[in-house]
Coordinates of C-alpha atoms and ligand atoms in Angstrom, one line a residue:
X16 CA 28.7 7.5 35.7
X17 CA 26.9 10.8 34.9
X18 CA 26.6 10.5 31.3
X19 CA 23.1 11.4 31.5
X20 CA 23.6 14.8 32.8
X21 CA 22.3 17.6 30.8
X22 CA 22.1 21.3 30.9
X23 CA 19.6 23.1 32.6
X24 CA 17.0 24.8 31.8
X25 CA 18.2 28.2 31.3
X26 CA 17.5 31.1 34.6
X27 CA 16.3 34.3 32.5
X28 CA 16.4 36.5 35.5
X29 CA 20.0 36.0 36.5
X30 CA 20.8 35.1 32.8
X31 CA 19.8 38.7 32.5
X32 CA 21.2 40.2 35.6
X33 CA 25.0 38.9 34.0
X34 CA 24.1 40.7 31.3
X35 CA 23.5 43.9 33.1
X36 CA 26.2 43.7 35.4
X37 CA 28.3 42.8 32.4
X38 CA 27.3 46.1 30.7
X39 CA 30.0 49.2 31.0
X40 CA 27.9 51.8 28.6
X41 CA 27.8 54.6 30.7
X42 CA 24.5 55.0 29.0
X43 CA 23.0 51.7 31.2
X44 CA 20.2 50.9 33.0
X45 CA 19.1 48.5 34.7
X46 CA 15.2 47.4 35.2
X47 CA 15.8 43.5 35.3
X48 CA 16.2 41.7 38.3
X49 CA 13.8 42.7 41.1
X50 CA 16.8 44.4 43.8
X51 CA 15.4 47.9 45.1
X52 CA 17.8 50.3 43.7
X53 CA 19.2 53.6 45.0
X54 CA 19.3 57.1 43.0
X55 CA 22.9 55.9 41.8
X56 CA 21.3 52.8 40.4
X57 CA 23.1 50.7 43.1
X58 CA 23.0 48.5 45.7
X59 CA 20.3 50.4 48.4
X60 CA 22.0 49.1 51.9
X61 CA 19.4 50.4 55.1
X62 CA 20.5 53.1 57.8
X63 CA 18.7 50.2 60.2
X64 CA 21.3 47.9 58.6
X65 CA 24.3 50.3 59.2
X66 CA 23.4 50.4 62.8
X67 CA 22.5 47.1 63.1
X68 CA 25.9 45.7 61.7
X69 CA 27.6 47.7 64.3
X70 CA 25.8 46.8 67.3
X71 CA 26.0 43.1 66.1
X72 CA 29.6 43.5 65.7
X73 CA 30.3 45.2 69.4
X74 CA 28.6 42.1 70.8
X75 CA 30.2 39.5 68.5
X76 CA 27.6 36.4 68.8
X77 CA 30.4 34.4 67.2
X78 CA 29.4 31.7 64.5
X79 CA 28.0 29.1 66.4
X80 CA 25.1 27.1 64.4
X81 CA 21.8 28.8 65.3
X82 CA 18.7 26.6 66.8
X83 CA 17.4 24.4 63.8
X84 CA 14.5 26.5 63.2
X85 CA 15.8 29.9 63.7
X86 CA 16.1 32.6 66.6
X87 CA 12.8 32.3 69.2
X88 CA 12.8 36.1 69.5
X89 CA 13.3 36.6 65.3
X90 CA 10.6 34.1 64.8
X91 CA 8.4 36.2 67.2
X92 CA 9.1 39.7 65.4
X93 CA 8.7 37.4 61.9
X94 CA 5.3 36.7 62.8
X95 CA 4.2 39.4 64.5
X96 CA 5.5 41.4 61.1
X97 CA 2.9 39.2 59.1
X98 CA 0.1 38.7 61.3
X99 CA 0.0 41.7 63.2
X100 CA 1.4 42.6 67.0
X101 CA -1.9 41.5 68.7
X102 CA -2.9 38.9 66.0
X103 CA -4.8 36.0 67.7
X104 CA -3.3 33.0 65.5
X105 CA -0.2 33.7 67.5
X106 CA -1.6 34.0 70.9
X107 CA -3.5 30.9 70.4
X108 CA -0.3 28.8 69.3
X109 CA -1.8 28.0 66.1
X110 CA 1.5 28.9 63.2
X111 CA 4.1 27.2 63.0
X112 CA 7.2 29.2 61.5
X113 CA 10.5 28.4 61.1
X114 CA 13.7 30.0 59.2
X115 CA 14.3 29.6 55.7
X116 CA 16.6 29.9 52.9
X117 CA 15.0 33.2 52.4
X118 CA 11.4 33.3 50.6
X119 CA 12.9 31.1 47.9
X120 CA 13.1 28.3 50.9
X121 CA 10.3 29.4 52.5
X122 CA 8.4 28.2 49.2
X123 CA 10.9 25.3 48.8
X124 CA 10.1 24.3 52.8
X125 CA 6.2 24.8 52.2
X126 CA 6.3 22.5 49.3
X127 CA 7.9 20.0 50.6
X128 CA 5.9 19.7 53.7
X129 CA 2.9 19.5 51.5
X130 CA 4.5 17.1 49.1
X131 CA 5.0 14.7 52.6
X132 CA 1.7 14.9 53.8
X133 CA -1.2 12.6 53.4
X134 CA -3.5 15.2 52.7
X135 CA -1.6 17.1 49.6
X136 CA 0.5 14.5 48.1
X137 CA 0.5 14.5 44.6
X138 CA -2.1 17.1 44.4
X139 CA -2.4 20.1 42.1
X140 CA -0.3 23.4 42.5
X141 CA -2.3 26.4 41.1
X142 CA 0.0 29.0 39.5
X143 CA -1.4 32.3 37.9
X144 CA -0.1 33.3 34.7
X145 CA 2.2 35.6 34.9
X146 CA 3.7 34.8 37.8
X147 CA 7.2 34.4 39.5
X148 CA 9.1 32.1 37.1
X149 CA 10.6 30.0 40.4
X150 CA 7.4 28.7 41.7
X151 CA 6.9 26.2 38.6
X152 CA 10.5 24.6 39.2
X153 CA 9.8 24.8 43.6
X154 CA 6.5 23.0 43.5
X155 CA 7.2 20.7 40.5
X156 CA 10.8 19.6 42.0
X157 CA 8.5 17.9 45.1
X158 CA 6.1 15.8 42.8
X159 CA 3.5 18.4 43.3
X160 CA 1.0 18.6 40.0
X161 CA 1.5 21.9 38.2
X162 CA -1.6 23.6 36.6
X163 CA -2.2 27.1 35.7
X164 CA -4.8 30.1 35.4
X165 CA -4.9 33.6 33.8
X166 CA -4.1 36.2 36.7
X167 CA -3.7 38.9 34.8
X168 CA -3.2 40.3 31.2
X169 CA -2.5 44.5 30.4
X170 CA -5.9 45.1 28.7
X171 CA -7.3 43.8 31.5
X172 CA -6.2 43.6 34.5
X173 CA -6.6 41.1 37.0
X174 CA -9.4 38.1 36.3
X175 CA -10.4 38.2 39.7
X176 CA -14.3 36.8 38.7
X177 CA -12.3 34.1 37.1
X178 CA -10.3 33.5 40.0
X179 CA -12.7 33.3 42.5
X180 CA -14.7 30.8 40.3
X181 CA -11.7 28.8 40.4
X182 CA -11.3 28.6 44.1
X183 CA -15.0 27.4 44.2
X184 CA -14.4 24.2 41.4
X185 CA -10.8 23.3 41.9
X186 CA -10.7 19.7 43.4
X187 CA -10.5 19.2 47.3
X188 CA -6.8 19.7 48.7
X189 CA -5.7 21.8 45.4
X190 CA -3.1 24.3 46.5
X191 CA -3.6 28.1 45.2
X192 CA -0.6 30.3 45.2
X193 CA -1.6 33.8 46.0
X194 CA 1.0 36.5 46.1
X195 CA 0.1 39.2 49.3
X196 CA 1.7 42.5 47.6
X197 CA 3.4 43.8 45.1
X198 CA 2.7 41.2 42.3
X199 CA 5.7 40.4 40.9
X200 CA 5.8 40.6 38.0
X201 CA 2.7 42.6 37.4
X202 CA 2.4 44.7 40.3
X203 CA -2.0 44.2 39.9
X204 CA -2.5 43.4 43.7
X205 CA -6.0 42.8 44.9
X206 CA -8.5 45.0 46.6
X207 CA -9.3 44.8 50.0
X208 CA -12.6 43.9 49.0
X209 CA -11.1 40.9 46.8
X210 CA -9.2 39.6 49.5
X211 CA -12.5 39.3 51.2
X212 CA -14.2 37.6 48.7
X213 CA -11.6 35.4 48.3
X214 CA -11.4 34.8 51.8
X215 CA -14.5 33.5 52.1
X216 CA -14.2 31.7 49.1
X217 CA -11.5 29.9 50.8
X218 CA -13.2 29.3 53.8
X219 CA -16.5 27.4 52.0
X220 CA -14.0 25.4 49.7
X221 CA -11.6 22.7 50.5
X222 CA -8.6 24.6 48.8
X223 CA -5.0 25.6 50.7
X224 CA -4.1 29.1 50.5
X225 CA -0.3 29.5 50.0
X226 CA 1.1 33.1 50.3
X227 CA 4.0 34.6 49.2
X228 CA 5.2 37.9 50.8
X229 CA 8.6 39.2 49.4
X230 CA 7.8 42.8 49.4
X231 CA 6.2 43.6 52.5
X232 CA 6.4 47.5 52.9
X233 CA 6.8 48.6 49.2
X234 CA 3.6 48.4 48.1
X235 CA 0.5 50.5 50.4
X236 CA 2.6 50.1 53.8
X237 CA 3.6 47.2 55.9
X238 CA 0.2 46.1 57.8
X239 CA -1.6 47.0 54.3
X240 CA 0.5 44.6 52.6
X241 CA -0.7 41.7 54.3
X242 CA -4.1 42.2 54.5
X243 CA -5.1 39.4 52.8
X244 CA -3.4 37.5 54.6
X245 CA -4.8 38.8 58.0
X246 CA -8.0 38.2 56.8
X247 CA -7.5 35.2 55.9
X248 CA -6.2 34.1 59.3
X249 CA -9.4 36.3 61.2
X250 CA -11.4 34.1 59.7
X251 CA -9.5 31.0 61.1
X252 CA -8.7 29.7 57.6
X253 CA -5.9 26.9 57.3
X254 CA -3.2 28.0 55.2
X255 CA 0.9 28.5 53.8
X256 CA 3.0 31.8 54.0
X257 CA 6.4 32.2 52.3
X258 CA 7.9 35.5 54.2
X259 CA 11.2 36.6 52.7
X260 CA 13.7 39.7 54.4
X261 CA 16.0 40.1 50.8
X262 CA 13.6 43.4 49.7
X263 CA 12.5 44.6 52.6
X264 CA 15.6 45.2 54.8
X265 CA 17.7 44.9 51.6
X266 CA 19.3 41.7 53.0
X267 CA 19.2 39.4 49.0
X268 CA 22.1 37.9 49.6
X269 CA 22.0 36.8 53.2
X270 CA 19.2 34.4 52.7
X271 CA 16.8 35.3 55.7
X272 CA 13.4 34.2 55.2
X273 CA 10.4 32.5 57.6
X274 CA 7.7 30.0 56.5
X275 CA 4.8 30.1 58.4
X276 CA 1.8 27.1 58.4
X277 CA -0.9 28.3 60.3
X278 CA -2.6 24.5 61.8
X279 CA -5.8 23.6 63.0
X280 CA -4.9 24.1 66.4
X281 CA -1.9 24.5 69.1
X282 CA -1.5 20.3 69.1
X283 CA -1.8 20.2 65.2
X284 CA 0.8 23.3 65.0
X285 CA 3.5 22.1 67.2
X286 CA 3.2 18.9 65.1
X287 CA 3.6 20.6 61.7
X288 CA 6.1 22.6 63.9
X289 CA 8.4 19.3 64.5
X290 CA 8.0 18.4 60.8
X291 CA 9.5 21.1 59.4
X292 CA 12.3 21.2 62.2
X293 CA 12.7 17.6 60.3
X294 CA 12.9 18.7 56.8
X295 CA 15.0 22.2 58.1
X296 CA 17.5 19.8 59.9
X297 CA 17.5 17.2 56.6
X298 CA 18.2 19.7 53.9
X299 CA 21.0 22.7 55.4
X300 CA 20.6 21.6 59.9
X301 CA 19.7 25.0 60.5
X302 CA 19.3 28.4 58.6
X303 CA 22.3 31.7 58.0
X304 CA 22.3 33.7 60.8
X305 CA 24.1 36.4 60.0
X306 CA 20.8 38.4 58.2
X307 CA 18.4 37.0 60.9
X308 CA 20.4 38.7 63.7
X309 CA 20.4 42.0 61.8
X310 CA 16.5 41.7 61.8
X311 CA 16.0 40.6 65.2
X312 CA 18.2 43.3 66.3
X313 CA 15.8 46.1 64.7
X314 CA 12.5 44.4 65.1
X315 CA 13.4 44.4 69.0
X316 CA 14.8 48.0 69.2
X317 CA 11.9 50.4 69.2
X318 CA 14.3 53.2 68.2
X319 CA 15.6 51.0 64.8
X320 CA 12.3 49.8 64.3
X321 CA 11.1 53.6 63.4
X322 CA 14.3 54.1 60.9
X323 CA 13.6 51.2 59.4
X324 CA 10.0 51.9 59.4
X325 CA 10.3 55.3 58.4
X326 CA 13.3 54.2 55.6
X327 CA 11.0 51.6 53.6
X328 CA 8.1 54.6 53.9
X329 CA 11.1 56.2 51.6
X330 CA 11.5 54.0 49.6
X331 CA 7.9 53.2 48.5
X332 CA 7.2 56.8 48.2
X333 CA 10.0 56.5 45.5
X334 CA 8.6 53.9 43.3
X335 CA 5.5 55.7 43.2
X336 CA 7.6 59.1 42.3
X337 CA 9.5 57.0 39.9
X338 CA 6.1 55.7 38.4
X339 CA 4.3 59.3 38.0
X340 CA 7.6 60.9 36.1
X341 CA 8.2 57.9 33.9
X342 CA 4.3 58.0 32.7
X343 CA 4.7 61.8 32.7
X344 CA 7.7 62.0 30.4
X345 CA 6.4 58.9 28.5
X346 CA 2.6 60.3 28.3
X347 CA 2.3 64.2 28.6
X348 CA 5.7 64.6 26.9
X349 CA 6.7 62.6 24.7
X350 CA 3.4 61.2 23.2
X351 CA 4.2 57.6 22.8
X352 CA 1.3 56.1 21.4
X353 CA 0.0 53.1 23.9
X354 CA -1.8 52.5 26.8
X355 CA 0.8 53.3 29.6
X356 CA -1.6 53.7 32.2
X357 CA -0.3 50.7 33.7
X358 CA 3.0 52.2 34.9
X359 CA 1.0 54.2 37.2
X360 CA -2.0 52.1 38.1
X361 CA -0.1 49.2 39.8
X362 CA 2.4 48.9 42.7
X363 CA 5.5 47.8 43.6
X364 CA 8.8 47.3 42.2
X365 CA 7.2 46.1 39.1
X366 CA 5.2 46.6 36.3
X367 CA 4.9 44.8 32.6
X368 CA 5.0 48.0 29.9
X369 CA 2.8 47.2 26.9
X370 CA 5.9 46.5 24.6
X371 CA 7.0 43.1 22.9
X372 CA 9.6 41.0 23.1
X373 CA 11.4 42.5 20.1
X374 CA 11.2 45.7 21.5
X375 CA 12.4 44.6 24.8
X376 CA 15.7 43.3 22.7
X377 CA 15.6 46.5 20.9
X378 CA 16.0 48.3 24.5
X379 CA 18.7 46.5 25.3
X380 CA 20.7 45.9 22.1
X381 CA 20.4 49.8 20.9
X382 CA 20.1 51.4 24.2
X383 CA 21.2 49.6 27.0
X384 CA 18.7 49.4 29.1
X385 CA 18.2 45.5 30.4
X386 CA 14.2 44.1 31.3
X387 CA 12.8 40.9 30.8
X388 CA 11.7 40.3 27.3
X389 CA 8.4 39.8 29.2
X390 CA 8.3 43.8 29.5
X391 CA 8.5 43.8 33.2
X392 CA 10.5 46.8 34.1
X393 CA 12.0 47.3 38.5
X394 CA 10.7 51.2 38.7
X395 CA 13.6 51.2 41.7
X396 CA 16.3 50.9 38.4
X397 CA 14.5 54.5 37.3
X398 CA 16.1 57.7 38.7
X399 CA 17.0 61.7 38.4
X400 CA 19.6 61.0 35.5
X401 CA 17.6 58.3 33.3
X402 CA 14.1 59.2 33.4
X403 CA 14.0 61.0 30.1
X404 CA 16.9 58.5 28.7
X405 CA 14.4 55.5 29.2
X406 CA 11.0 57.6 28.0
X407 CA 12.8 58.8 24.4
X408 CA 14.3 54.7 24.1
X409 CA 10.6 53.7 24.8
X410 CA 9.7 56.4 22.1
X411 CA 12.0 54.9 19.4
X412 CA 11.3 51.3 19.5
X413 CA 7.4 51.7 19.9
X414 CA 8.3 54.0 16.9
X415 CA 10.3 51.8 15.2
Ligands
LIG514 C1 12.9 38.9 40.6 O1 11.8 38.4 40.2 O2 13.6 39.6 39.8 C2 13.4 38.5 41.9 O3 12.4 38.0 42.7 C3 14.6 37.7 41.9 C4 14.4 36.3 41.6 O4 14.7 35.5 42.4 O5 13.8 35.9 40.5

């Protein structure tokens, strides 16, 4: 019956991750798979979280299913995360959002509506290069046409020219990924003066805008992080965003995650609205609730809210310590020849060091230390005890 059934195409990220986990050197590090990582190169679980567990324990909801589309009041705090407290798309009824599998399903959701409609059948998905590697597979698994453009390369930085010129030719209804913050795997966001451009770009061209947000907070700061995508929505542009909770309250693997489509107007929102209740109640009848409660139960706390808000200050201030002493010890002490400017330039959990893939092998077969053979390296993975450990392995196989 299934002789036809072949392997997959292999998952480098969690290919890698098995690796990693698999690895007992006491000399290991770990700078694959994008997980925000404490000083003990762990698992990073919130203080909000800690609290939030309990109080969601002393009221014990149960497990009954949650509404199809997720919480009202976590879909409120969702939105108002993205779009701002006193953002007018929301007052005026005009986003849709629902609950996803996590930003993975939010992009799944989102492409599948698109896929559906009369409007974006068939049409052309716009990927940067790099980029994510799930977004090929999402848009391509609905029928969507996959076509890409240079985002971004380390000698020079973002083609941002280049990418504006390609919001202004593309064919009508082509679909442009954009990624709000913390570029993964880059970490070469654009300026606020880009986002502008590009905004108005958008707005004279018959292109869709579809954001992806899965680091909201770890980059310049929670409302800086979606400033494109405020701007986007000032200027009453049409247009997709993929929100995911796994980074930013450290909840990976409870899948909590909102998709937002911001309509036309209230009537063509609640319509897109019902849609996706569709496809939500088609595919899994209603989203996890365990991680959505712990969300809504911060976001509506004022108290929790601060820690929380206060916590991911933290931990972005860490990644951007991390960053100065890795280029310090890689730079100013050890001399490694290279461009390593990069390591401090962008922002994020990621950057992509100027090494090859041989030396990214090298790394990990000689000194344990697990990245992507693309060079992307998770600063979070850095710390106290393996700052100099990483610079002197970077030393020997630029070396060597
Ligand atoms: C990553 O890029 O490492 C993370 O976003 C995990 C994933 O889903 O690939």
């Amino acid at each position: 019956m299934f002789q036809s059934a072949r392997p997959g195409p292999p998952d480098p990220m969690f290919t890698l991750k098995k690796l990693a986990d698999g690895d007992t050197s006491p000399n290991k590090v770990d700078l694959g798979i994008g997980v925000y990582r404490n000083e003990q190169a762990g698992y990073h679980e919130l203080e909000a979280i800690k609290q939030a567990k309990k109080i969601l324990d002393a009221r014990n909801p149960g497990h009954d299913y949650e509404v199809t589309v997720g919480n009202p009041t976590f879909l409120k705090h969702a939105t108002q995360l993205i779009f701002g407290s006193s953002s007018k798309v929301f007052q005026d009824k005009k986003v849709a959002s629902v609950q996803t599998i996590s930003g993975t399903g939010a992009n799944h959701i989102g492409a599948l509506f698109l896929s559906r409609s009369a409007e974006f059948s068939g049409k052309t998905v716009y990927i940067g290069i790099p980029a994510w590697g799930n977004y090929d597979p999402i848009f391509s698994l609905v029928g969507l046409e996959i076509a890409k453009y240079k985002y971004y390369d380390i000698e020079h930085g973002v083609y941002f020219p280049e990418m504006l010129q390609l919001v202004k030719s593309a064919p009508a209804k082509s679909i442009l990924i954009l990624q709000s913050c913390c570029h993964n795997p880059t970490g070469a966001d654009l300026t606020k003066d880009q986002w502008d451009q590009l905004a108005d770009a958008f707005k004279e061209n018959d292109v869709l805008p579809f954001f992806d947000i899965a680091y909201q907070g770890l980059g310049a700061g929670i409302d800086e992080d979606a400033y494109g995508i405020r701007r986007f929505a000032e200027l009453g542009l049409e247009f997709v965003v993929a929100q995911s909770f796994a980074k930013n309250f450290g909840l990976y693997g409870e899948r909590a995650g909102v998709l937002h489509i911001i309509g036309k107007d209230e009537e063509n929102a609640r319509n897109i609205g019902d849609q996706l209740r569709c496809l939500v109640r088609w595919e899994f009848s209603s989203s996890p609730a365990y991680g959505s409660r712990l969300v809504t139960i911060i976001l509506d706390d004022a108290g929790l809210t601060k820690i929380w808000r206060d916590e991911l200050d933290t931990m972005k201030e860490r990644l951007l310590y991390n960053r100065r002493t890795l280029y310090n010890a890689v730079v100013n002490e050890l001399k490694v020849p290279g461009n390593w400017e990069v390591i401090t330039s962008t922002t994020g959990l990621f950057c992509i060091l100027p090494i090859t893939p041989q030396q990214c092998v090298l790394l990990r077969e000689r000194h344990h230390i697990h990245l992507p053979e693309s060079g992307r390296i998770n600063v979070a993975g850095l710390n106290k005890s393996n700052f100099d450990y990483v610079a002197k392995a970077l030393q020997d196989v630029v070396g060597n």
